[in-house]
Coordinates of C-alpha atoms in Angstrom, one line a residue:
X1 CA 81.1 12.5 145.0
X2 CA 84.4 12.3 143.4
X3 CA 87.3 12.5 145.9
X4 CA 90.6 14.6 144.2
X5 CA 94.0 13.8 145.9
X6 CA 96.4 16.5 144.4
X7 CA 99.7 16.4 144.7
X8 CA 101.2 19.9 144.0
X9 CA 104.8 21.8 143.1
X10 CA 104.4 25.2 142.8
X11 CA 107.8 27.4 141.9
X12 CA 108.1 30.7 141.9
X13 CA 111.0 32.2 139.6
X14 CA 112.7 34.7 141.5
X15 CA 114.5 37.3 140.2
X16 CA 116.4 38.9 143.7
X17 CA 120.1 37.9 143.3
X18 CA 122.8 38.1 145.9
X19 CA 125.2 41.4 146.4
X20 CA 128.3 39.3 145.3
X21 CA 126.6 37.0 142.8
X22 CA 129.1 36.2 139.4
X23 CA 128.1 38.1 136.4
X24 CA 127.7 36.1 132.9
X25 CA 125.9 34.0 130.6
X26 CA 123.3 32.3 132.6
X27 CA 121.2 30.3 129.5
X28 CA 122.0 27.2 128.5
X29 CA 121.1 27.5 125.6
X30 CA 123.6 30.0 124.6
X31 CA 127.2 29.2 123.5
X32 CA 129.0 30.9 125.5
X33 CA 126.5 29.7 129.0
X34 CA 128.3 30.2 132.4
X35 CA 127.2 27.4 134.8
X36 CA 129.0 29.7 137.6
X37 CA 127.0 32.5 136.8
X38 CA 124.4 33.9 139.0
X39 CA 123.5 37.2 137.5
X40 CA 122.3 38.0 133.6
X41 CA 125.0 40.4 132.4
X42 CA 123.3 40.5 129.2
X43 CA 126.6 38.8 127.3
X44 CA 125.0 35.6 125.7
X45 CA 126.0 34.7 122.1
X46 CA 123.5 32.2 120.6
X47 CA 124.0 30.0 117.6
X48 CA 122.5 31.5 114.4
X49 CA 118.9 30.0 114.2
X50 CA 117.1 29.1 110.9
X51 CA 113.1 28.7 111.2
X52 CA 110.4 28.3 108.8
X53 CA 107.3 29.3 110.0
X54 CA 104.4 27.3 108.6
X55 CA 101.9 28.8 106.6
X56 CA 98.2 29.1 108.3
X57 CA 96.0 30.2 105.6
X58 CA 96.2 33.4 102.9
X59 CA 94.4 36.0 103.8
X60 CA 91.6 37.7 102.1
X61 CA 92.4 40.5 99.6
X62 CA 90.8 43.1 101.6
X63 CA 93.5 42.6 103.7
X64 CA 96.5 42.1 101.5
X65 CA 98.2 45.1 103.5
X66 CA 97.9 43.8 107.4
X67 CA 99.8 46.1 109.2
X68 CA 98.7 44.9 113.0
X69 CA 96.9 41.8 114.2
X70 CA 95.3 41.7 118.0
X71 CA 93.2 38.6 119.6
X72 CA 90.3 39.7 121.2
X73 CA 87.5 36.9 123.0
X74 CA 89.3 34.5 120.9
X75 CA 88.8 36.3 117.7
X76 CA 91.6 38.0 115.6
X77 CA 91.3 41.6 114.4
X78 CA 93.9 43.2 111.9
X79 CA 94.2 46.6 110.1
X80 CA 95.8 47.6 107.0
X81 CA 98.1 50.6 105.9
X82 CA 97.8 53.5 104.7
X83 CA 95.3 53.3 101.2
X84 CA 92.5 51.7 103.2
X85 CA 89.7 53.0 105.0
X86 CA 89.5 53.4 109.1
X87 CA 88.3 49.8 109.6
X88 CA 89.1 46.8 111.4
X89 CA 89.0 42.9 110.2
X90 CA 87.9 40.2 111.9
X91 CA 89.8 37.3 110.1
X92 CA 89.1 33.8 110.1
X93 CA 92.2 32.1 111.5
X94 CA 91.2 28.7 109.2
X95 CA 90.5 30.2 106.2
X96 CA 91.5 33.3 106.4
X97 CA 88.1 34.8 105.3
X98 CA 86.8 38.5 106.8
X99 CA 84.2 37.1 109.4
X100 CA 83.0 40.7 110.1
X101 CA 84.4 44.5 110.2
X102 CA 83.8 47.5 112.5
X103 CA 84.9 51.5 111.6
X104 CA 86.7 53.5 113.7
X105 CA 84.3 56.5 113.9
X106 CA 85.9 60.4 112.7
X107 CA 89.2 58.7 111.7
X108 CA 91.5 59.2 109.1
X109 CA 94.1 56.1 108.0
X110 CA 96.6 58.1 107.0
X111 CA 99.2 55.0 108.1
X112 CA 97.9 52.7 110.0
X113 CA 100.7 50.5 111.3
X114 CA 100.4 48.9 114.3
X115 CA 97.3 47.5 117.0
X116 CA 97.9 46.6 120.4
X117 CA 96.2 46.5 123.6
X118 CA 95.3 46.8 127.4
X119 CA 92.6 45.3 129.5
X120 CA 90.3 48.0 128.9
X121 CA 91.2 49.0 125.7
X122 CA 92.2 48.9 121.9
X123 CA 95.5 51.2 120.4
X124 CA 95.1 51.5 117.0
X125 CA 98.7 53.4 116.2
X126 CA 99.0 55.6 113.1
X127 CA 102.4 56.4 113.9
X128 CA 103.6 55.0 110.1
X129 CA 106.0 57.4 108.9
X130 CA 107.9 56.4 105.8
X131 CA 109.1 59.7 104.5
X132 CA 110.1 61.5 108.6
X133 CA 108.3 64.5 108.3
X134 CA 104.9 63.6 110.5
X135 CA 106.2 65.9 113.4
X136 CA 102.7 65.2 115.2
X137 CA 101.4 61.5 115.4
X138 CA 98.1 59.8 116.5
X139 CA 96.5 56.7 118.5
X140 CA 93.1 56.2 118.5
X141 CA 92.3 54.3 121.8
X142 CA 89.0 52.8 122.0
X143 CA 87.1 51.1 124.9
X144 CA 87.4 47.0 124.1
X145 CA 83.7 46.1 124.8
X146 CA 82.9 48.4 121.6
X147 CA 84.7 45.8 119.9
X148 CA 82.4 42.9 118.6
X149 CA 79.8 44.4 119.6
X150 CA 79.7 47.4 117.1
X151 CA 80.3 48.0 113.9
X152 CA 81.1 51.5 114.8
X153 CA 83.7 52.3 117.2
X154 CA 83.8 56.1 118.6
X155 CA 87.4 56.6 120.0
X156 CA 89.9 59.1 122.1
X157 CA 92.8 61.0 121.0
X158 CA 96.3 60.2 121.7
X159 CA 98.8 62.7 119.8
X160 CA 102.4 62.7 120.3
X161 CA 105.8 64.1 118.5
X162 CA 109.2 62.1 119.7
X163 CA 111.5 64.6 122.3
X164 CA 114.5 64.0 119.5
X165 CA 112.1 64.9 116.6
X166 CA 113.5 68.1 114.9
X167 CA 112.5 69.7 111.6
X168 CA 115.6 70.5 110.6
X169 CA 117.4 66.8 111.0
X170 CA 118.2 65.8 107.9
X171 CA 115.7 63.5 105.7
X172 CA 117.9 60.3 106.4
X173 CA 118.2 61.0 110.0
X174 CA 114.2 61.9 109.6
X175 CA 112.6 58.9 107.7
X176 CA 114.2 56.6 111.3
X177 CA 111.3 58.2 112.7
X178 CA 109.4 55.7 111.2
X179 CA 107.5 53.3 113.3
X180 CA 105.5 50.2 112.6
X181 CA 106.0 48.5 116.3
X182 CA 103.7 49.6 119.4
X183 CA 102.9 47.4 122.8
X184 CA 100.8 48.2 125.8
X185 CA 102.2 47.4 128.9
X186 CA 102.3 48.2 132.8
X187 CA 100.3 51.5 132.1
X188 CA 102.3 52.8 128.9
X189 CA 102.7 52.1 125.2
X190 CA 106.3 50.8 123.9
X191 CA 107.3 51.9 120.7
X192 CA 110.1 50.9 118.6
X193 CA 111.1 52.9 115.5
X194 CA 111.7 50.9 111.8
X195 CA 115.0 52.2 111.7
X196 CA 115.1 52.4 107.6
X197 CA 118.9 53.7 107.4
X198 CA 120.5 53.3 111.3
X199 CA 119.6 49.3 111.3
X200 CA 118.5 50.4 114.7
X201 CA 115.5 50.5 116.8
X202 CA 114.8 53.2 119.2
X203 CA 112.7 52.3 122.3
X204 CA 109.7 55.1 123.7
X205 CA 107.5 55.4 126.1
X206 CA 104.5 57.3 125.4
X207 CA 101.3 58.1 128.0
X208 CA 98.5 55.7 127.1
X209 CA 96.0 58.4 127.9
X210 CA 93.9 60.7 125.7
X211 CA 95.7 64.4 125.2
X212 CA 98.8 65.3 123.4
X213 CA 102.2 64.1 125.0
X214 CA 106.0 63.7 123.9
X215 CA 107.5 59.8 123.5
X216 CA 110.7 59.8 125.6
X217 CA 113.3 57.8 124.2
X218 CA 114.1 54.8 126.4
X219 CA 116.9 53.0 124.9
X220 CA 118.3 51.8 121.1
X221 CA 119.1 48.7 119.8
X222 CA 121.4 47.4 117.0
X223 CA 118.2 45.0 115.4
X224 CA 120.5 44.7 111.8
X225 CA 117.1 45.3 109.8
X226 CA 113.7 47.4 109.9
X227 CA 111.3 46.4 113.0
X228 CA 107.7 45.8 111.7
X229 CA 106.4 44.9 114.5
X230 CA 106.2 44.4 118.3
X231 CA 104.2 41.9 120.3
X232 CA 104.5 40.3 124.7
X233 CA 104.6 37.1 124.4
X234 CA 102.9 35.7 127.9
X235 CA 105.5 33.2 127.9
X236 CA 108.1 35.7 129.1
X237 CA 109.6 37.6 126.4
X238 CA 109.2 40.5 124.2
X239 CA 109.2 39.2 120.6
X240 CA 110.4 41.8 118.0
X241 CA 109.5 41.5 113.8
X242 CA 110.9 42.9 111.0
X243 CA 113.1 41.9 108.0
X244 CA 116.5 43.2 106.3
X245 CA 115.9 45.7 103.1
X246 CA 119.2 44.3 102.3
X247 CA 119.0 40.8 102.1
X248 CA 115.2 40.4 102.1
X249 CA 115.5 38.1 105.2
X250 CA 112.6 38.2 107.6
X251 CA 113.7 37.9 111.3
X252 CA 112.9 37.7 114.8
X253 CA 114.3 39.3 118.3
X254 CA 113.4 37.8 121.2
X255 CA 114.0 39.8 124.2
X256 CA 114.2 37.7 127.9
X257 CA 115.1 36.7 131.0
X258 CA 114.3 40.8 131.7
X259 CA 111.7 41.8 134.7
X260 CA 109.1 43.3 132.5
X261 CA 108.4 45.5 135.0
X262 CA 106.5 48.8 134.4
X263 CA 108.3 52.2 132.9
X264 CA 110.6 53.7 133.7
X265 CA 112.5 50.6 134.8
X266 CA 111.9 48.3 132.1
X267 CA 114.8 48.2 129.3
X268 CA 113.9 45.1 127.1
X269 CA 117.6 45.1 125.8
X270 CA 119.5 44.7 129.0
X271 CA 119.4 40.8 129.2
X272 CA 119.2 38.3 126.9
X273 CA 118.7 39.0 122.8
X274 CA 118.3 36.0 120.8
X275 CA 118.3 36.4 116.8
X276 CA 115.8 33.9 114.7
X277 CA 116.3 34.3 111.1
X278 CA 112.6 33.2 109.8
X279 CA 113.5 32.9 105.6
X280 CA 113.1 35.2 102.5
X281 CA 110.4 37.6 101.8
X282 CA 109.9 35.3 98.4
X283 CA 108.9 32.7 100.8
X284 CA 106.8 34.2 103.7
X285 CA 105.8 37.7 102.1
X286 CA 106.7 41.0 104.2
X287 CA 106.6 39.9 107.6
X288 CA 104.4 42.7 109.1
X289 CA 102.4 42.0 112.1
X290 CA 102.4 39.7 115.1
X291 CA 100.3 38.9 117.9
X292 CA 100.3 36.0 120.2
X293 CA 96.7 34.4 121.5
X294 CA 99.0 31.9 124.3
X295 CA 101.9 31.9 126.0
X296 CA 104.4 30.2 123.1
X297 CA 102.3 30.6 120.1
X298 CA 102.5 33.4 117.8
X299 CA 100.6 34.8 114.7
X300 CA 102.5 36.6 112.3
X301 CA 100.7 38.5 109.7
X302 CA 102.5 39.0 106.1
X303 CA 101.3 41.9 103.4
X304 CA 101.3 40.6 99.8
X305 CA 104.5 40.9 97.7
X306 CA 104.8 40.5 94.0
X307 CA 103.0 37.0 92.7
X308 CA 102.7 36.4 96.9
X309 CA 99.4 36.9 98.5
X310 CA 98.8 38.3 102.2
X311 CA 99.1 35.2 104.9
X312 CA 98.8 34.0 108.5
X313 CA 102.0 32.0 109.6
X314 CA 102.7 30.2 112.9
X315 CA 104.8 30.7 115.3
X316 CA 106.4 28.6 118.1
X317 CA 108.8 30.4 120.4
X318 CA 109.2 28.2 123.6
X319 CA 111.6 25.7 121.5
X320 CA 114.3 28.8 121.8
X321 CA 114.7 29.1 125.5
X322 CA 115.0 27.0 129.2
X323 CA 112.2 27.9 131.5
X324 CA 115.1 28.3 134.3
X325 CA 116.3 31.8 133.0
X326 CA 112.5 33.2 132.8
X327 CA 112.6 35.9 135.6
X328 CA 110.0 36.6 137.7
X329 CA 108.3 38.4 140.9
X330 CA 109.9 37.7 144.1
X331 CA 107.8 37.2 147.4
X332 CA 104.7 36.1 146.2
X333 CA 104.8 32.3 146.5
X334 CA 103.0 32.7 150.3
X335 CA 99.9 34.4 147.9
X336 CA 99.2 31.4 145.5
X337 CA 97.7 28.5 146.5
X338 CA 95.8 25.5 144.5
X339 CA 93.6 23.2 146.3
X340 CA 91.0 20.6 145.6
X341 CA 87.3 20.9 146.2
X342 CA 84.0 18.6 145.9
X343 CA 84.5 19.0 141.9
X344 CA 87.6 19.7 141.2
X345 CA 90.3 22.7 142.0
X346 CA 90.4 26.0 143.6
X347 CA 93.0 28.6 142.5
X348 CA 93.4 31.4 145.2
X349 CA 95.4 34.2 144.6
X350 CA 95.9 37.1 147.1
X351 CA 98.3 39.3 145.1
X352 CA 97.6 42.8 144.6
X353 CA 97.1 42.7 140.6
X354 CA 95.3 39.7 138.3
X355 CA 97.3 36.8 137.0
X356 CA 96.6 35.2 133.7
X357 CA 96.2 31.4 134.4
X358 CA 97.5 28.7 131.9
X359 CA 97.1 24.9 132.2
X360 CA 99.0 22.5 129.4
X361 CA 99.1 18.8 129.3
X362 CA 102.8 18.0 129.4
X363 CA 102.5 17.6 125.6
X364 CA 102.1 21.6 125.8
X365 CA 98.6 21.1 124.9
X366 CA 96.3 23.8 126.4
X367 CA 93.7 22.6 128.6
X368 CA 92.3 25.9 130.1
X369 CA 93.1 29.4 130.6
X370 CA 91.2 32.1 132.9
X371 CA 92.2 35.0 134.4
X372 CA 92.5 35.3 138.6
X373 CA 91.7 38.5 139.7
X374 CA 93.6 40.4 142.6
X375 CA 92.6 38.5 146.1
X376 CA 89.9 36.0 144.4
X377 CA 89.1 32.3 144.2
X378 CA 88.4 30.6 141.2
X379 CA 87.0 27.2 140.9
X380 CA 87.9 24.9 138.1
X381 CA 85.8 22.0 137.8
X382 CA 87.8 19.5 136.3
X383 CA 85.5 16.1 136.8
X384 CA 86.5 15.1 133.1
X385 CA 89.9 15.3 133.5
X386 CA 91.4 12.3 133.6
X387 CA 94.5 11.3 136.2
X388 CA 98.1 12.4 135.4
X389 CA 100.5 15.2 135.8
X390 CA 99.6 19.0 134.3
X391 CA 101.8 22.0 134.0
X392 CA 100.1 25.8 134.9
X393 CA 101.8 28.9 134.6
X394 CA 100.8 32.5 136.1
X395 CA 101.5 35.8 134.0
X396 CA 101.0 39.4 135.5
X397 CA 99.3 42.0 133.2
X398 CA 103.1 43.2 132.2
X399 CA 103.4 39.7 130.9
X400 CA 105.7 38.5 133.7
X401 CA 105.1 34.7 134.5
X402 CA 104.4 34.9 138.2
X403 CA 104.1 31.4 139.6
X404 CA 104.6 28.2 138.0
X405 CA 104.7 24.4 138.9
X406 CA 103.4 20.6 138.0
X407 CA 99.7 19.5 139.6
X408 CA 98.7 15.4 139.9
X409 CA 95.3 14.8 139.7
X410 CA 94.9 11.2 140.7
X411 CA 91.5 9.9 141.0

């Protein structure tokens, strides 16, 4: 029998601040970092940053208008926007080929623009509104266990209107209600408008349940471009994708160090806001879709434009932030434990919500990932893991890093 000796360092990242903490920029990667600051007041300023996302593969012509991506059970799924049928495509991430299809029953693709998911449901957002004249929009909610197991998907329907949309608005203001970015977390859907004319995105919150609803306006943000998708990076950020119609430059906004609490508390624009220039549409295509298969690793889907074919691009985000700035849930350290057993390690979690756990080599190469249920123990059979130091991190369902640390395995 193999005996493991385990040296464990656990870090609980606290967002609790002193009542008299000094406000300022707390991010060491910012130009105006203040080492005396203890409370992030959202004032961080970052140097201009450019990044060319590497090409993964070209996409099959059937996915030439890719507008949304979602990752489920190791499979990348995508949709096209207006002009296609009510179809989801399974995409081979090595070749870009179509590996499978599924049709949403009794659905119409007026202008499908976003895909997102919860632990139990897939959401197909028919929210495109280029002319701003759609007063009622629609999101199809589909039980996630249908995806990959059935060629025909049966949806529930979420219908909604924006609380501040009005038929009497001038055309240029109505056009700003176009939306291509929808994210689920907490128990709600979060919508980020495109901002055709204002170059500003508005954040709305919508119940993720079937029925007729009103999308409530929460905040607005000067995005300096048009927002085409959004995704939660489980490493600890909301990421907005877009391009600028005046310069043809693609970009990301990394919004982080904000406790990613369920609504209405969450304000994604209140803390760090870092813009990453991604290069020209003449190189990247029209960047329209974003998904994070694992923390810090994203895929961008670009529509075909001119002679450029639709494509998948690769994205690594953790180079742009420093781990100490990432907030986490307070007062949970005593609920988490890692301990050895005869054939590996036991991960014990006593919290009231599940944790998504990830284990990495110190080089960043992923080793394992698993869901640790609320009040549960999960056994990792690690007999084939060599001696060494490894990094682990656990995330809440709304993308907040709760626990992290290193563990040393000695045989």
